[in-house]
Amino acid sequence: MISAIEFCPRHRWMVSRHPRLNFSKGLNAVIGPNGTGKSTLLKAIKECADCRKTEDNGTAYLYYNSETMNPHRSQDHLKGPLGAKVKVRSQYSSHGETMRDVLSTLNFKEGDCFLFDEPEGGLDLPWVLKLREGIWTLCRQGCQFIVASHHPAFWQGEDVRRIELEEGYREKCRKAFEGFWK
């Protein structure tokens, strides 16, 4: 698992000028408006050799966004009979059902860190809640999730470590939705 990242000069500038971010075990929700560096943060964790990470030895990083989860991609991890089954089922299933099927093909193990970039894309509220519960099931098994999300379902609860890339963003959203529903 990763506990902190100190950004290289290039990524520090791209992630809302944060020099360092800390993470906890379990679910970490990275929030902020478009352009604050949520996706860049996940890619820096996964790919940048110049950013310094404080982590457990042997941490496996798995990066997923809605395009990675698309079973129609030719360069995906879905191969063999299981991959064929998921690809055929996706022709007749919703995005949420397809995401569930793709996630079920992954080998999760304690200490893995999953980097999810807007996993709520294309999902309605019941599927977002199912996904969040599935994430919590894996967190209880020792996996870590860092989720860049615009969906409040991922931000809520005392068990979530919220990382605001723009100070006050969560409260600003809460007030906006409060006024919206009146």
PDB file of C-alpha atoms in Angstrom:
ATOM      1  CA  MET A   1       0.000   0.000   0.000  1.00  0.00           C
ATOM      2  CA  ILE A   2       1.035   3.548  -0.547  1.00  0.00           C
ATOM      3  CA  SER A   3       1.038   5.918   2.428  1.00  0.00           C
ATOM      4  CA  ALA A   4       2.373   9.061   0.722  1.00  0.00           C
ATOM      5  CA  ILE A   5       3.603  10.529  -2.532  1.00  0.00           C
ATOM      6  CA  GLU A   6       5.973  13.445  -2.900  1.00  0.00           C
ATOM      7  CA  PHE A   7       5.510  14.837  -6.374  1.00  0.00           C
ATOM      8  CA  CYS A   8       8.268  15.572  -8.826  1.00  0.00           C
ATOM      9  CA  PRO A   9       8.309  19.236 -10.008  1.00  0.00           C
ATOM     10  CA  ARG A  10       6.214  18.468 -13.103  1.00  0.00           C
ATOM     11  CA  HIS A  11       3.440  16.632 -11.219  1.00  0.00           C
ATOM     12  CA  ARG A  12       3.470  19.071  -8.295  1.00  0.00           C
ATOM     13  CA  TRP A  13       2.423  21.771 -10.740  1.00  0.00           C
ATOM     14  CA  MET A  14      -0.225  19.564 -12.363  1.00  0.00           C
ATOM     15  CA  VAL A  15      -1.825  18.355  -9.100  1.00  0.00           C
ATOM     16  CA  SER A  16      -3.045  21.713  -7.809  1.00  0.00           C
ATOM     17  CA  ARG A  17       0.450  22.599  -6.619  1.00  0.00           C
ATOM     18  CA  HIS A  18       0.438  20.014  -3.804  1.00  0.00           C
ATOM     19  CA  PRO A  19       3.999  18.951  -2.999  1.00  0.00           C
ATOM     20  CA  ARG A  20       2.917  15.842  -1.059  1.00  0.00           C
ATOM     21  CA  LEU A  21      -0.253  13.851  -0.396  1.00  0.00           C
ATOM     22  CA  ASN A  22      -0.907  11.188   2.252  1.00  0.00           C
ATOM     23  CA  PHE A  23      -3.134   8.137   1.962  1.00  0.00           C
ATOM     24  CA  SER A  24      -4.684   5.737   4.436  1.00  0.00           C
ATOM     25  CA  LYS A  25      -5.593   2.086   4.275  1.00  0.00           C
ATOM     26  CA  GLY A  26      -9.034   1.442   2.850  1.00  0.00           C
ATOM     27  CA  LEU A  27     -10.870   3.962   0.678  1.00  0.00           C
ATOM     28  CA  ASN A  28      -9.233   7.263  -0.261  1.00  0.00           C
ATOM     29  CA  ALA A  29     -11.482   9.621  -2.254  1.00  0.00           C
ATOM     30  CA  VAL A  30      -9.682  12.248  -4.320  1.00  0.00           C
ATOM     31  CA  ILE A  31     -12.082  15.090  -5.003  1.00  0.00           C
ATOM     32  CA  GLY A  32     -11.964  18.438  -6.722  1.00  0.00           C
ATOM     33  CA  PRO A  33     -13.265  20.201  -9.805  1.00  0.00           C
ATOM     34  CA  ASN A  34     -12.147  19.292 -13.306  1.00  0.00           C
ATOM     35  CA  GLY A  35      -8.555  20.297 -13.977  1.00  0.00           C
ATOM     36  CA  THR A  36      -7.239  20.007 -10.408  1.00  0.00           C
ATOM     37  CA  GLY A  37      -5.211  16.877 -11.163  1.00  0.00           C
ATOM     38  CA  LYS A  38      -7.268  13.894  -9.962  1.00  0.00           C
ATOM     39  CA  SER A  39      -6.432  11.734 -12.985  1.00  0.00           C
ATOM     40  CA  THR A  40      -2.874  13.045 -13.075  1.00  0.00           C
ATOM     41  CA  LEU A  41      -2.417  11.999  -9.444  1.00  0.00           C
ATOM     42  CA  LEU A  42      -3.461   8.421 -10.214  1.00  0.00           C
ATOM     43  CA  LYS A  43      -1.196   8.232 -13.258  1.00  0.00           C
ATOM     44  CA  ALA A  44       1.741   9.691 -11.280  1.00  0.00           C
ATOM     45  CA  ILE A  45       1.307   6.998  -8.632  1.00  0.00           C
ATOM     46  CA  LYS A  46       1.212   4.281 -11.289  1.00  0.00           C
ATOM     47  CA  GLU A  47       3.819   5.524 -13.762  1.00  0.00           C
ATOM     48  CA  CYS A  48       6.135   8.319 -12.612  1.00  0.00           C
ATOM     49  CA  ALA A  49       9.613   7.187 -11.579  1.00  0.00           C
ATOM     50  CA  ASP A  50      10.496  10.730 -10.439  1.00  0.00           C
ATOM     51  CA  CYS A  51       7.699  11.024  -7.850  1.00  0.00           C
ATOM     52  CA  ARG A  52       8.790   9.546  -4.511  1.00  0.00           C
ATOM     53  CA  LYS A  53       6.346   7.085  -2.969  1.00  0.00           C
ATOM     54  CA  THR A  54       6.293   5.844   0.608  1.00  0.00           C
ATOM     55  CA  GLU A  55       4.919   2.342   0.266  1.00  0.00           C
ATOM     56  CA  ASP A  56       5.046  -1.233   1.411  1.00  0.00           C
ATOM     57  CA  ASN A  57       7.459  -3.410  -0.482  1.00  0.00           C
ATOM     58  CA  GLY A  58       5.903  -5.162  -3.410  1.00  0.00           C
ATOM     59  CA  THR A  59       2.805  -2.991  -3.698  1.00  0.00           C
ATOM     60  CA  ALA A  60       0.948  -3.834  -6.902  1.00  0.00           C
ATOM     61  CA  TYR A  61      -0.796  -0.861  -8.525  1.00  0.00           C
ATOM     62  CA  LEU A  62      -3.793  -1.507 -10.731  1.00  0.00           C
ATOM     63  CA  TYR A  63      -5.140   1.473 -12.680  1.00  0.00           C
ATOM     64  CA  TYR A  64      -8.670   1.512 -14.067  1.00  0.00           C
ATOM     65  CA  ASN A  65     -10.823   4.101 -15.726  1.00  0.00           C
ATOM     66  CA  SER A  66     -14.064   3.639 -17.626  1.00  0.00           C
ATOM     67  CA  GLU A  67     -12.166   3.031 -20.861  1.00  0.00           C
ATOM     68  CA  THR A  68      -9.926   0.419 -19.226  1.00  0.00           C
ATOM     69  CA  MET A  69     -13.079  -1.339 -18.051  1.00  0.00           C
ATOM     70  CA  ASN A  70     -14.455  -1.450 -21.612  1.00  0.00           C
ATOM     71  CA  PRO A  71     -14.293  -5.124 -22.639  1.00  0.00           C
ATOM     72  CA  HIS A  72     -14.340  -4.146 -26.326  1.00  0.00           C
ATOM     73  CA  ARG A  73     -10.771  -2.842 -26.135  1.00  0.00           C
ATOM     74  CA  SER A  74      -8.268  -5.030 -27.908  1.00  0.00           C
ATOM     75  CA  GLN A  75      -5.422  -4.438 -25.429  1.00  0.00           C
ATOM     76  CA  ASP A  76      -7.323  -5.440 -22.300  1.00  0.00           C
ATOM     77  CA  HIS A  77      -6.493  -8.162 -19.772  1.00  0.00           C
ATOM     78  CA  LEU A  78      -9.491 -10.302 -20.704  1.00  0.00           C
ATOM     79  CA  LYS A  79      -8.213 -13.325 -22.556  1.00  0.00           C
ATOM     80  CA  GLY A  80      -9.270 -16.927 -23.072  1.00  0.00           C
ATOM     81  CA  PRO A  81     -12.723 -18.382 -22.370  1.00  0.00           C
ATOM     82  CA  LEU A  82     -13.443 -15.999 -19.462  1.00  0.00           C
ATOM     83  CA  GLY A  83     -12.562 -12.968 -21.591  1.00  0.00           C
ATOM     84  CA  ALA A  84     -14.748 -14.226 -24.437  1.00  0.00           C
ATOM     85  CA  LYS A  85     -17.646 -14.770 -22.031  1.00  0.00           C
ATOM     86  CA  VAL A  86     -17.383 -11.225 -20.623  1.00  0.00           C
ATOM     87  CA  LYS A  87     -17.106  -9.720 -24.120  1.00  0.00           C
ATOM     88  CA  VAL A  88     -20.205 -11.550 -25.355  1.00  0.00           C
ATOM     89  CA  ARG A  89     -22.197 -10.707 -22.202  1.00  0.00           C
ATOM     90  CA  SER A  90     -21.229  -7.026 -22.547  1.00  0.00           C
ATOM     91  CA  GLN A  91     -23.042  -6.915 -25.895  1.00  0.00           C
ATOM     92  CA  TYR A  92     -26.332  -7.393 -24.022  1.00  0.00           C
ATOM     93  CA  SER A  93     -25.598  -5.875 -20.612  1.00  0.00           C
ATOM     94  CA  SER A  94     -25.571  -2.440 -19.047  1.00  0.00           C
ATOM     95  CA  HIS A  95     -22.321  -0.632 -18.270  1.00  0.00           C
ATOM     96  CA  GLY A  96     -22.718  -1.472 -14.582  1.00  0.00           C
ATOM     97  CA  GLU A  97     -23.209  -5.178 -15.234  1.00  0.00           C
ATOM     98  CA  THR A  98     -20.219  -5.191 -17.575  1.00  0.00           C
ATOM     99  CA  MET A  99     -18.056  -3.414 -14.993  1.00  0.00           C
ATOM    100  CA  ARG A 100     -19.100  -5.996 -12.391  1.00  0.00           C
ATOM    101  CA  ASP A 101     -18.142  -8.825 -14.744  1.00  0.00           C
ATOM    102  CA  VAL A 102     -14.780  -7.272 -15.584  1.00  0.00           C
ATOM    103  CA  LEU A 103     -13.973  -6.650 -11.905  1.00  0.00           C
ATOM    104  CA  SER A 104     -14.841 -10.255 -11.101  1.00  0.00           C
ATOM    105  CA  THR A 105     -12.015 -11.390 -13.417  1.00  0.00           C
ATOM    106  CA  LEU A 106      -9.311  -9.587 -11.414  1.00  0.00           C
ATOM    107  CA  ASN A 107      -7.118 -11.284  -8.839  1.00  0.00           C
ATOM    108  CA  PHE A 108      -7.311  -9.174  -5.673  1.00  0.00           C
ATOM    109  CA  LYS A 109      -4.803  -9.725  -2.899  1.00  0.00           C
ATOM    110  CA  GLU A 110      -4.006  -8.074   0.396  1.00  0.00           C
ATOM    111  CA  GLY A 111      -1.799  -5.002  -0.017  1.00  0.00           C
ATOM    112  CA  ASP A 112      -2.837  -4.239  -3.609  1.00  0.00           C
ATOM    113  CA  CYS A 113      -3.604  -0.619  -4.426  1.00  0.00           C
ATOM    114  CA  PHE A 114      -6.378   0.046  -6.907  1.00  0.00           C
ATOM    115  CA  LEU A 115      -6.392   3.396  -8.676  1.00  0.00           C
ATOM    116  CA  PHE A 116      -9.917   4.062  -9.981  1.00  0.00           C
ATOM    117  CA  ASP A 117     -10.471   7.094 -12.196  1.00  0.00           C
ATOM    118  CA  GLU A 118     -14.147   8.068 -12.081  1.00  0.00           C
ATOM    119  CA  PRO A 119     -15.548   4.547 -11.752  1.00  0.00           C
ATOM    120  CA  GLU A 120     -19.057   6.012 -11.541  1.00  0.00           C
ATOM    121  CA  GLY A 121     -19.010   6.914 -15.253  1.00  0.00           C
ATOM    122  CA  GLY A 122     -22.083   5.464 -16.940  1.00  0.00           C
ATOM    123  CA  LEU A 123     -23.567   4.108 -13.705  1.00  0.00           C
ATOM    124  CA  ASP A 124     -26.845   5.011 -12.040  1.00  0.00           C
ATOM    125  CA  LEU A 125     -27.083   5.445  -8.275  1.00  0.00           C
ATOM    126  CA  PRO A 126     -27.922   1.816  -7.396  1.00  0.00           C
ATOM    127  CA  TRP A 127     -24.866   0.588  -9.338  1.00  0.00           C
ATOM    128  CA  VAL A 128     -22.629   3.278  -7.789  1.00  0.00           C
ATOM    129  CA  LEU A 129     -23.738   2.085  -4.346  1.00  0.00           C
ATOM    130  CA  LYS A 130     -23.102  -1.559  -5.318  1.00  0.00           C
ATOM    131  CA  LEU A 131     -19.646  -0.610  -6.555  1.00  0.00           C
ATOM    132  CA  ARG A 132     -18.896   1.283  -3.346  1.00  0.00           C
ATOM    133  CA  GLU A 133     -19.994  -1.709  -1.246  1.00  0.00           C
ATOM    134  CA  GLY A 134     -17.807  -3.979  -3.364  1.00  0.00           C
ATOM    135  CA  ILE A 135     -14.868  -1.659  -2.815  1.00  0.00           C
ATOM    136  CA  TRP A 136     -15.479  -1.755   0.941  1.00  0.00           C
ATOM    137  CA  THR A 137     -15.588  -5.546   0.886  1.00  0.00           C
ATOM    138  CA  LEU A 138     -12.126  -5.541  -0.706  1.00  0.00           C
ATOM    139  CA  CYS A 139     -10.869  -2.871   1.715  1.00  0.00           C
ATOM    140  CA  ARG A 140     -11.864  -5.115   4.622  1.00  0.00           C
ATOM    141  CA  GLN A 141      -9.761  -7.841   2.975  1.00  0.00           C
ATOM    142  CA  GLY A 142      -6.694  -5.584   3.045  1.00  0.00           C
ATOM    143  CA  CYS A 143      -6.826  -3.828  -0.350  1.00  0.00           C
ATOM    144  CA  GLN A 144      -6.391  -0.079  -0.720  1.00  0.00           C
ATOM    145  CA  PHE A 145      -8.397   2.075  -3.124  1.00  0.00           C
ATOM    146  CA  ILE A 146      -7.603   5.568  -4.347  1.00  0.00           C
ATOM    147  CA  VAL A 147     -10.670   6.767  -6.228  1.00  0.00           C
ATOM    148  CA  ALA A 148     -10.799  10.002  -8.215  1.00  0.00           C
ATOM    149  CA  SER A 149     -14.504  10.744  -8.272  1.00  0.00           C
ATOM    150  CA  HIS A 150     -17.139  13.410  -8.722  1.00  0.00           C
ATOM    151  CA  HIS A 151     -19.767  11.212  -7.067  1.00  0.00           C
ATOM    152  CA  PRO A 152     -20.617  12.022  -3.416  1.00  0.00           C
ATOM    153  CA  ALA A 153     -21.301   8.328  -2.700  1.00  0.00           C
ATOM    154  CA  PHE A 154     -17.532   7.811  -2.657  1.00  0.00           C
ATOM    155  CA  TRP A 155     -16.897  10.806  -0.373  1.00  0.00           C
ATOM    156  CA  GLN A 156     -19.383  10.035   2.383  1.00  0.00           C
ATOM    157  CA  GLY A 157     -18.741   8.319   5.694  1.00  0.00           C
ATOM    158  CA  GLU A 158     -16.247   8.463   8.498  1.00  0.00           C
ATOM    159  CA  ASP A 159     -14.399   5.523   6.978  1.00  0.00           C
ATOM    160  CA  VAL A 160     -13.321   7.500   3.893  1.00  0.00           C
ATOM    161  CA  ARG A 161     -10.078   9.478   3.713  1.00  0.00           C
ATOM    162  CA  ARG A 162     -11.029  12.512   1.634  1.00  0.00           C
ATOM    163  CA  ILE A 163      -8.287  14.284  -0.271  1.00  0.00           C
ATOM    164  CA  GLU A 164      -9.551  17.638  -1.521  1.00  0.00           C
ATOM    165  CA  LEU A 165      -7.429  19.026  -4.327  1.00  0.00           C
ATOM    166  CA  GLU A 166      -9.297  22.302  -3.957  1.00  0.00           C
ATOM    167  CA  GLU A 167      -9.884  23.368  -0.373  1.00  0.00           C
ATOM    168  CA  GLY A 168     -13.576  23.529   0.527  1.00  0.00           C
ATOM    169  CA  TYR A 169     -14.714  21.614  -2.565  1.00  0.00           C
ATOM    170  CA  ARG A 170     -16.819  19.080  -0.638  1.00  0.00           C
ATOM    171  CA  GLU A 171     -18.668  21.794   1.283  1.00  0.00           C
ATOM    172  CA  LYS A 172     -19.177  23.815  -1.902  1.00  0.00           C
ATOM    173  CA  CYS A 173     -20.778  20.749  -3.555  1.00  0.00           C
ATOM    174  CA  ARG A 174     -22.927  20.051  -0.509  1.00  0.00           C
ATOM    175  CA  LYS A 175     -24.294  23.597  -0.563  1.00  0.00           C
ATOM    176  CA  ALA A 176     -24.887  23.513  -4.300  1.00  0.00           C
ATOM    177  CA  PHE A 177     -26.878  20.267  -4.103  1.00  0.00           C
ATOM    178  CA  GLU A 178     -28.784  21.500  -1.070  1.00  0.00           C
ATOM    179  CA  GLY A 179     -29.955  24.525  -3.036  1.00  0.00           C
ATOM    180  CA  PHE A 180     -30.602  22.450  -6.123  1.00  0.00           C
ATOM    181  CA  TRP A 181     -33.157  20.202  -4.452  1.00  0.00           C
ATOM    182  CA  LYS A 182     -35.223  22.992  -2.870  1.00  0.00           C
TER     183      LYS A 182
END
